[in-house]
Amino acid sequence: LQTNVLETEGGLSLKCVRTEAGEPDGDGRRSPVIVENSEHAISCGMVIAAVGQKGECAELENHNLMGSDRVKAEFASMRTVDPKVFAAGDGAFGGSTIVMAMHHGQRAAYYIKSYLDGISEPMPYRTPYRTRRVPVAQDLQWEILPLEEPVFHGLGENPVAFPEIEDTYDQDAALREAARCYRCDAETGSADYSVHHREDIFSMARTNPLDTAKHRAMLQRRLQPRENPFPEGRWPSLDDLVFLPANLSRLVIDPYREACRTDVTLGAELRLDPPFLLTGFDAAPQEIQKAIGLTLKESDIAYVGTHPINSSTPWIQWCRVDEARDNRAIGYIQDWHDGLGEPKGLQLGGLRGLSVSQSDQVESAIDYALHHGLELLILDGAHSLGDLEGELNNQPQFDLLPLAVLALRRQRKEETITLVYAGGVRSGTDAAKLIAMGASAVVYGVAAAMAMGGVINANSMSYQSDRTIEERALGLQALLKANAGEASMMARCTGKTRLHNLEPEDLRSVTLAAAETTRIPLVGHQGGDADYSSVSV
């Protein structure tokens, strides 16, 4: 316990006494008790006094921004009572560490930027984690580089001057250390390759060929049977469909010589290129909607939902029962149900159509659409229009698409109504398979959300504040561009120069469940509407 500070010839002397825990009080707590004859002195070069501070500012008090000893602010938003004034650090939340003050500054900067961007309810701030965005080092010498420790100097001869205790890496040393990193966080596992496989390869390369026991142990681990990927009752998936390639060693349609068109027109005016739509973000945070707006502004893609993302984004309105039509929409989609009256919005013009989610309602919905001259039918296989929870909580009903195609074919009205599929679409390959089955366009929901930083939390999608609007937009643009290229690649593999020239005959099923659901024949079978319900393997 410090009792006094005295000046001496060599600097300062800190007078202290020793203490020990006393007897417990009524609450069981022990108070310190001074030990008799324990006085001693500590020689010091410098003493830094830790004293309490109190903030005072008459101007802030006049604007009701000051509390008893600090600026009044909410930590959740870093705002004061004046929505244009933000506060952070010791002056607003009391004394703390420098690291905490830096954190306050980052929080305040985030909420100030949200305010300037016009976001009234920003997502809660979270410290951004950027380690996964570090480029992977590609140094061929990684395996022979030794560990390099930074040079340690210690406290030095004059610690009061706060000298550098440890050197940092120079650029060359940093690159050598980075090259040693396995980058496990960047690993993309698959059925054929995983982190364990790579570790086995390293281990086998370094094991003495004569060490048969270790080689046998590694082999036994590799021979362990994996879990059956097709258990009883497994839901059919688009992964169960494969393309029949028209090539042996190279693409029939060389990307360097011949283009593959991916554009399509819905109705008379809505041109999509690539043939993608977005949905599920009606109630998303404003940052997400702004990112979608930036993406759609730069592309020929539209949004489907109950309200527009912004005023400049192409939007197809999904209208529920008795919901008014918005003249800003370029088209209107009515939710189908038996007993639906005359279609509304005829006087507004634009694209008109239905959405259907039940297999037993497809034929009646098509009859209604043909009778009233509607142009579009959205097959909502996961109840996902406007809200991502449907796609996260429901198995996609891929049978809607072949049922719709067969219903139109029976009436000899194929291509009279444009078919769009929504629900469970993840990749460009998925899109190509659905287009081969008869869809003109597909709708992305969960995949688009994850490209913008969304995280599946139980049965809903959540977002963190560790990405800017521009970064989210770049992520979505990258997904759409990659999926468009992937879809066109599938068309090229089958010898097509246009994505929409893909046909069901270009596909085969590898499971009975997928064959029954999609009407795509099994591998080894000829095309046609075969019945696989009695086939056994």
XYZ file of C-alpha atoms in Angstrom:
537
model
C 0.000 0.000 0.000
C 1.535 3.333 -1.067
C 1.665 5.996 1.626
C 3.946 8.736 0.258
C 6.142 9.870 -2.633
C 9.457 11.577 -1.796
C 12.079 13.193 -3.975
C 15.602 11.809 -3.608
C 18.922 12.623 -5.223
C 18.576 9.724 -7.633
C 14.918 10.316 -8.500
C 11.878 9.347 -6.466
C 11.152 7.097 -3.511
C 7.760 5.441 -3.116
C 6.960 4.809 0.568
C 4.818 1.703 1.112
C 3.522 -0.648 3.783
C 2.578 -4.286 3.469
C -0.972 -5.496 4.046
C -2.613 -8.809 4.739
C -6.199 -10.054 4.668
C -8.117 -9.354 7.862
C -11.001 -11.193 9.450
C -14.130 -11.789 7.315
C -16.962 -9.295 7.778
C -20.681 -10.088 7.766
C -20.634 -10.730 4.008
C -17.599 -12.969 4.248
C -15.281 -10.406 2.699
C -11.808 -9.750 4.099
C -10.504 -6.180 4.342
C -6.764 -5.417 4.094
C -4.930 -4.870 7.391
C -1.544 -3.086 7.627
C 1.255 -5.279 8.894
C 3.132 -3.655 11.770
C 6.734 -2.558 11.128
C 6.370 -3.303 7.409
C 7.321 0.149 6.150
C 9.659 0.084 3.164
C 10.671 2.246 0.204
C 10.846 1.570 -3.547
C 13.259 3.653 -5.621
C 11.659 4.863 -8.865
C 12.697 6.808 -11.914
C 9.112 7.830 -12.691
C 5.719 7.577 -10.984
C 2.552 7.794 -13.077
C -0.430 8.768 -10.957
C -3.739 7.085 -11.830
C -6.391 9.603 -10.829
C -10.059 9.973 -11.658
C -11.151 12.373 -14.391
C -14.330 14.344 -14.848
C -15.532 15.796 -18.105
C -16.793 19.372 -18.194
C -18.064 21.303 -21.219
C -20.503 24.182 -20.926
C -21.374 24.104 -24.637
C -22.352 20.432 -24.520
C -24.348 21.031 -21.334
C -26.322 23.760 -23.123
C -27.350 21.165 -25.722
C -28.197 18.519 -23.093
C -25.325 16.310 -24.242
C -23.474 16.077 -20.907
C -24.150 13.775 -17.983
C -22.727 14.197 -14.504
C -19.147 13.571 -15.609
C -19.178 12.461 -19.271
C -20.969 12.812 -22.584
C -24.343 11.074 -22.670
C -24.349 8.399 -25.393
C -25.835 4.975 -26.136
C -23.243 2.261 -26.623
C -25.556 0.329 -28.975
C -25.476 3.155 -31.542
C -22.743 5.482 -30.192
C -25.291 8.297 -30.575
C -26.118 11.149 -28.254
C -29.551 12.734 -27.903
C -28.676 14.691 -31.050
C -28.900 12.134 -33.910
C -26.095 13.952 -35.744
C -23.641 13.769 -32.831
C -21.761 10.591 -31.919
C -19.464 9.990 -28.944
C -16.844 7.386 -28.025
C -13.915 6.700 -25.732
C -13.228 7.733 -22.150
C -15.210 10.951 -22.476
C -18.406 9.029 -23.158
C -18.079 5.666 -21.427
C -15.423 6.171 -18.749
C -11.774 5.292 -18.481
C -10.536 2.070 -20.014
C -7.653 0.705 -22.090
C -6.235 2.058 -25.333
C -7.485 -1.057 -27.131
C -11.021 -0.373 -25.912
C -10.754 3.261 -27.012
C -9.717 2.088 -30.492
C -12.702 -0.262 -30.528
C -14.978 2.656 -29.638
C -13.525 4.658 -32.518
C -14.208 1.829 -34.965
C -17.763 1.461 -33.685
C -18.398 5.186 -33.973
C -16.957 5.280 -37.506
C -19.239 2.402 -38.531
C -22.397 4.069 -37.206
C -21.416 7.463 -38.624
C -20.961 5.911 -42.075
C -24.319 4.155 -41.773
C -25.924 7.503 -40.922
C -24.285 9.194 -43.914
C -25.416 6.306 -46.157
C -29.011 6.886 -45.070
C -29.335 3.614 -43.142
C -31.682 4.317 -40.247
C -31.345 0.894 -38.574
C -27.847 -0.456 -39.268
C -26.837 -3.969 -38.331
C -25.103 -4.158 -34.926
C -21.381 -3.543 -35.205
C -19.027 -6.503 -34.979
C -15.244 -6.440 -35.187
C -14.461 -7.527 -38.757
C -12.532 -10.743 -39.253
C -10.401 -10.461 -42.369
C -7.953 -13.344 -42.066
C -9.742 -15.474 -44.659
C -9.256 -12.776 -47.292
C -5.457 -12.942 -47.170
C -4.099 -14.274 -50.492
C -2.766 -17.803 -50.208
C 1.044 -17.900 -50.439
C 2.289 -19.988 -53.376
C 5.962 -20.496 -52.504
C 7.488 -23.680 -53.907
C 10.038 -23.672 -51.073
C 7.426 -23.829 -48.318
C 8.372 -27.309 -47.134
C 12.073 -26.546 -46.560
C 11.728 -23.103 -44.966
C 12.593 -23.112 -41.237
C 10.713 -21.257 -38.527
C 12.017 -17.697 -38.101
C 11.646 -16.005 -34.727
C 11.684 -12.183 -34.470
C 14.807 -10.716 -32.846
C 14.169 -10.056 -29.129
C 15.955 -7.092 -27.494
C 14.417 -7.089 -24.028
C 13.758 -3.962 -21.984
C 17.053 -2.325 -22.939
C 19.280 -0.079 -20.859
C 16.723 2.738 -20.630
C 13.239 1.199 -20.319
C 11.717 4.587 -19.429
C 12.194 5.564 -23.084
C 9.929 2.659 -24.147
C 12.353 1.130 -26.696
C 11.364 -1.549 -29.207
C 11.453 -4.847 -27.314
C 11.132 -7.063 -30.387
C 11.808 -6.562 -34.087
C 9.033 -7.077 -36.614
C 9.472 -9.170 -39.753
C 10.800 -7.407 -42.818
C 8.979 -8.072 -46.099
C 11.140 -11.020 -47.153
C 10.877 -12.712 -43.753
C 7.114 -12.146 -43.690
C 6.748 -13.796 -47.100
C 8.855 -16.751 -45.986
C 6.719 -17.209 -42.881
C 3.491 -16.850 -44.898
C 4.707 -19.533 -47.306
C 4.893 -21.994 -44.398
C 1.181 -21.631 -43.629
C -1.043 -24.567 -44.601
C -4.010 -22.160 -44.910
C -6.435 -24.637 -43.368
C -9.015 -21.837 -43.216
C -8.963 -21.601 -47.012
C -9.394 -25.331 -47.540
C -12.357 -26.358 -49.668
C -13.252 -29.937 -48.875
C -14.939 -32.302 -51.295
C -15.856 -35.965 -51.508
C -12.527 -36.681 -53.223
C -10.157 -34.369 -51.353
C -10.020 -32.962 -47.850
C -7.589 -31.659 -45.275
C -7.106 -35.237 -44.036
C -6.137 -36.402 -47.510
C -3.534 -33.678 -47.793
C -2.127 -34.521 -44.376
C -1.897 -38.181 -45.412
C 0.039 -37.196 -48.521
C 2.492 -35.157 -46.462
C 2.860 -37.966 -43.952
C 3.458 -40.624 -46.593
C 6.028 -38.445 -48.364
C 8.037 -38.079 -45.172
C 7.789 -41.671 -43.930
C 10.647 -44.096 -44.442
C 9.575 -46.664 -47.071
C 10.801 -49.414 -44.736
C 8.465 -48.304 -41.938
C 5.767 -50.791 -42.914
C 3.823 -50.431 -39.668
C 3.190 -46.734 -40.213
C 2.375 -47.206 -43.892
C -0.070 -49.972 -42.974
C -1.747 -47.727 -40.383
C -2.137 -44.908 -42.909
C -3.551 -47.304 -45.493
C -6.061 -48.738 -43.030
C -7.315 -45.266 -42.220
C -7.776 -44.552 -45.911
C -9.678 -47.829 -46.398
C -12.344 -47.020 -43.818
C -15.770 -47.083 -45.535
C -17.581 -43.777 -45.674
C -21.186 -43.197 -44.728
C -23.711 -44.193 -47.395
C -24.381 -41.002 -49.415
C -27.751 -42.364 -50.587
C -29.567 -43.595 -47.462
C -33.149 -44.814 -47.504
C -35.582 -41.912 -47.750
C -33.018 -39.411 -49.073
C -34.692 -36.440 -50.761
C -33.960 -36.141 -54.512
C -31.419 -33.468 -55.356
C -30.178 -31.687 -58.448
C -26.832 -33.284 -57.620
C -28.449 -36.566 -58.709
C -28.641 -35.297 -62.304
C -25.629 -35.414 -64.619
C -25.030 -34.054 -68.117
C -24.225 -36.304 -71.056
C -21.126 -34.647 -72.549
C -20.552 -34.431 -76.277
C -16.785 -34.287 -75.831
C -13.982 -36.670 -74.950
C -10.899 -34.555 -74.234
C -11.964 -30.954 -74.855
C -15.074 -28.807 -75.090
C -17.031 -29.148 -78.306
C -17.750 -25.420 -78.185
C -14.399 -23.786 -77.488
C -14.893 -20.680 -75.285
C -12.021 -18.941 -77.082
C -13.620 -19.289 -80.498
C -17.377 -19.333 -80.122
C -19.713 -17.617 -77.673
C -22.529 -19.306 -75.797
C -25.575 -17.085 -75.389
C -27.266 -17.000 -71.989
C -29.876 -14.263 -72.467
C -33.637 -14.755 -72.386
C -36.677 -12.480 -72.596
C -39.588 -12.876 -70.189
C -42.791 -11.704 -71.790
C -42.318 -9.014 -74.394
C -39.881 -6.651 -72.691
C -37.989 -8.060 -69.683
C -34.591 -9.177 -70.953
C -32.408 -11.158 -68.565
C -28.730 -11.904 -69.147
C -27.870 -14.180 -67.444
C -31.332 -15.760 -66.952
C -31.374 -15.166 -63.209
C -33.740 -13.459 -60.768
C -33.323 -12.715 -57.060
C -35.822 -13.059 -54.220
C -36.029 -13.400 -50.443
C -34.806 -9.981 -49.301
C -38.059 -8.116 -48.623
C -37.236 -7.865 -44.896
C -33.423 -7.937 -45.175
C -31.312 -5.218 -43.488
C -30.936 -1.998 -45.442
C -27.258 -2.711 -46.098
C -28.191 -5.934 -47.892
C -30.888 -4.249 -49.955
C -28.485 -1.484 -50.970
C -25.916 -4.101 -52.050
C -28.562 -5.821 -54.185
C -29.498 -2.460 -55.661
C -25.877 -1.794 -56.660
C -25.641 -5.242 -58.250
C -28.881 -5.077 -60.217
C -28.073 -1.572 -61.409
C -25.033 -2.976 -63.221
C -26.706 -6.109 -64.636
C -29.709 -7.370 -66.599
C -31.254 -9.110 -63.602
C -34.526 -8.359 -61.787
C -35.891 -8.814 -58.280
C -39.086 -10.662 -57.305
C -40.793 -9.649 -54.068
C -43.621 -7.789 -52.390
C -41.861 -4.427 -52.676
C -38.919 -3.009 -54.658
C -35.352 -3.001 -53.372
C -34.999 0.608 -54.533
C -36.520 2.969 -57.068
C -34.086 2.113 -59.884
C -34.094 -1.699 -59.621
C -36.202 -3.784 -62.066
C -38.881 -5.359 -59.929
C -41.592 -7.989 -60.424
C -44.244 -7.549 -57.746
C -45.384 -10.709 -55.996
C -48.977 -9.923 -55.058
C -50.787 -11.771 -52.332
C -54.565 -11.981 -52.084
C -56.246 -8.562 -52.497
C -52.892 -6.752 -52.442
C -52.786 -3.548 -54.479
C -50.645 -3.389 -57.631
C -47.753 -0.940 -57.641
C -47.286 0.918 -60.923
C -43.503 0.961 -60.373
C -43.340 -2.785 -61.026
C -42.420 -4.144 -64.458
C -44.618 -7.173 -63.843
C -47.110 -8.742 -61.437
C -47.225 -12.265 -60.044
C -50.409 -13.458 -58.338
C -50.210 -16.242 -55.750
C -52.328 -19.086 -57.185
C -55.161 -20.745 -55.282
C -58.380 -22.457 -56.323
C -61.185 -20.006 -56.886
C -58.912 -17.136 -57.921
C -60.939 -14.447 -59.656
C -60.088 -12.299 -62.636
C -56.398 -11.283 -62.685
C -55.859 -7.745 -61.441
C -53.517 -5.129 -62.783
C -54.500 -5.585 -66.445
C -54.782 -1.827 -66.892
C -51.226 -1.353 -65.624
C -49.652 -3.410 -68.408
C -46.335 -5.200 -68.054
C -45.550 -8.836 -67.420
C -48.335 -10.823 -65.722
C -48.300 -14.289 -64.241
C -48.862 -16.704 -61.360
C -46.798 -18.414 -58.700
C -47.612 -21.973 -57.644
C -46.072 -24.073 -54.865
C -48.111 -27.308 -54.783
C -47.702 -30.179 -57.221
C -51.440 -30.883 -57.326
C -52.168 -27.266 -58.320
C -49.838 -27.006 -61.319
C -52.352 -28.145 -63.941
C -55.192 -25.918 -62.691
C -52.811 -22.943 -62.497
C -51.743 -23.511 -66.110
C -55.373 -23.786 -67.247
C -56.095 -20.461 -65.541
C -52.999 -18.800 -67.028
C -53.813 -19.982 -70.557
C -57.433 -18.901 -70.260
C -56.520 -15.373 -69.136
C -53.525 -14.920 -71.421
C -50.915 -14.729 -68.661
C -47.275 -14.884 -69.742
C -45.358 -16.161 -66.725
C -45.557 -19.020 -64.230
C -43.134 -19.048 -61.288
C -42.791 -22.543 -59.852
C -42.012 -21.756 -56.211
C -40.587 -25.096 -55.124
C -39.727 -24.024 -51.567
C -42.235 -21.255 -50.722
C -39.274 -18.897 -51.004
C -40.620 -15.806 -52.779
C -39.886 -12.704 -50.724
C -38.521 -14.598 -47.703
C -35.519 -16.914 -47.345
C -37.008 -18.932 -44.490
C -39.078 -20.962 -46.935
C -35.973 -22.116 -48.783
C -34.163 -22.836 -45.512
C -37.016 -24.835 -43.980
C -38.532 -26.722 -46.941
C -37.233 -29.387 -49.281
C -37.362 -28.093 -52.886
C -40.167 -29.542 -55.016
C -38.335 -30.117 -58.292
C -41.285 -32.092 -59.661
C -43.150 -28.809 -60.264
C -41.099 -28.193 -63.402
C -41.698 -31.486 -65.282
C -45.368 -31.385 -64.225
C -45.741 -27.919 -65.755
C -43.968 -28.936 -68.965
C -46.165 -32.040 -69.344
C -49.335 -30.022 -68.662
C -48.446 -27.526 -71.392
C -47.405 -30.308 -73.750
C -50.753 -32.086 -73.368
C -52.481 -28.907 -74.520
C -49.859 -28.274 -77.215
C -49.052 -24.928 -75.619
C -45.350 -25.374 -74.891
C -43.505 -22.027 -74.695
C -46.836 -20.178 -74.593
C -46.161 -19.546 -70.907
C -42.651 -18.801 -69.662
C -41.635 -21.075 -66.783
C -39.375 -19.803 -63.984
C -38.175 -22.036 -61.147
C -37.437 -20.825 -57.590
C -36.249 -22.724 -54.516
C -33.041 -24.609 -53.802
C -31.016 -23.201 -56.716
C -27.368 -22.994 -55.624
C -25.034 -22.900 -58.607
C -24.708 -22.372 -62.327
C -24.854 -26.127 -62.845
C -28.176 -26.212 -60.969
C -29.437 -23.438 -63.231
C -28.333 -25.298 -66.373
C -30.087 -28.496 -65.230
C -33.344 -26.659 -64.522
C -33.160 -24.850 -67.865
C -32.603 -28.202 -69.578
C -35.761 -29.450 -67.834
C -37.815 -26.581 -69.258
C -37.261 -23.439 -67.187
C -36.446 -20.176 -68.944
C -34.943 -18.573 -65.822
C -34.142 -19.485 -62.222
C -34.411 -17.564 -58.968
C -31.598 -17.351 -56.406
C -32.245 -16.726 -52.727
C -30.083 -18.376 -50.062
C -27.080 -18.650 -52.393
C -27.225 -14.898 -53.059
C -27.516 -14.167 -49.334
C -24.428 -16.223 -48.540
C -22.492 -14.456 -51.304
C -23.230 -11.196 -49.463
C -21.933 -12.527 -46.162
C -25.093 -14.168 -44.851
C -24.772 -16.940 -42.286
C -27.367 -19.679 -41.809
C -28.413 -19.479 -38.162
C -30.745 -22.362 -37.250
C -33.553 -21.918 -39.801
C -32.976 -18.282 -40.695
C -30.358 -16.087 -42.333
C -28.338 -13.597 -40.300
C -25.772 -10.986 -41.282
C -22.811 -9.391 -39.534
C -21.479 -5.865 -39.916
C -17.982 -6.900 -41.019
C -18.512 -6.094 -44.719
C -19.196 -2.835 -46.474
C -22.091 -2.422 -48.887
C -19.612 -2.385 -51.768
C -17.994 -5.639 -50.599
C -21.385 -7.320 -50.382
C -22.255 -6.108 -53.878
C -18.950 -7.460 -55.217
C -19.668 -10.823 -53.606
C -23.104 -11.031 -55.230
C -21.739 -9.913 -58.592
C -19.037 -12.577 -58.384
C -21.635 -15.275 -57.648
C -23.867 -14.288 -60.561
C -20.933 -14.002 -62.958
C -19.488 -17.352 -61.885
C -22.872 -19.077 -62.118
C -23.491 -17.637 -65.578
C -20.113 -18.932 -66.741
C -20.724 -22.307 -65.126
C -24.155 -22.651 -66.731
C -22.785 -21.776 -70.176
C -19.985 -24.302 -69.632
C -22.580 -27.047 -69.169
C -24.175 -26.027 -72.461
C -20.797 -26.075 -74.205
C -20.106 -29.544 -72.809
C -23.213 -30.819 -74.573
C -22.342 -29.080 -77.844
C -24.736 -26.122 -77.513
C -24.010 -22.495 -78.401
C -27.037 -21.265 -76.476
C -27.873 -22.107 -72.878
C -31.589 -22.431 -73.624
C -30.923 -25.093 -76.250
C -30.310 -27.564 -73.428
C -32.923 -30.344 -73.346
C -33.980 -33.106 -70.944
C -32.225 -35.551 -73.289
C -28.924 -33.959 -72.237
C -29.445 -35.206 -68.667
C -29.457 -38.516 -66.838
C -30.427 -39.390 -63.264
C -28.154 -41.383 -60.984
C -30.810 -42.168 -58.343
C -34.295 -43.649 -58.555
C -35.760 -40.819 -56.467
C -34.416 -38.169 -58.849
C -35.653 -40.114 -61.881
C -39.181 -40.356 -60.448
C -39.250 -36.685 -59.430
C -37.730 -35.061 -62.516
C -38.811 -37.578 -65.219
C -35.142 -37.707 -66.286
C -34.179 -41.303 -67.228
C -31.636 -43.243 -65.238
C -28.109 -43.680 -66.522
C -28.169 -46.643 -68.904
C -31.815 -46.105 -69.900
C -33.191 -44.508 -73.037
C -35.224 -41.321 -72.855
C -38.967 -41.297 -72.399
C -41.499 -41.126 -69.593
C -40.442 -44.376 -67.950
C -41.851 -45.535 -64.626
C -39.060 -46.226 -62.127
C -41.256 -46.827 -59.102
C -40.804 -50.617 -59.386
C -37.097 -50.621 -60.249
C -34.802 -52.145 -57.622
C -31.036 -52.085 -57.276
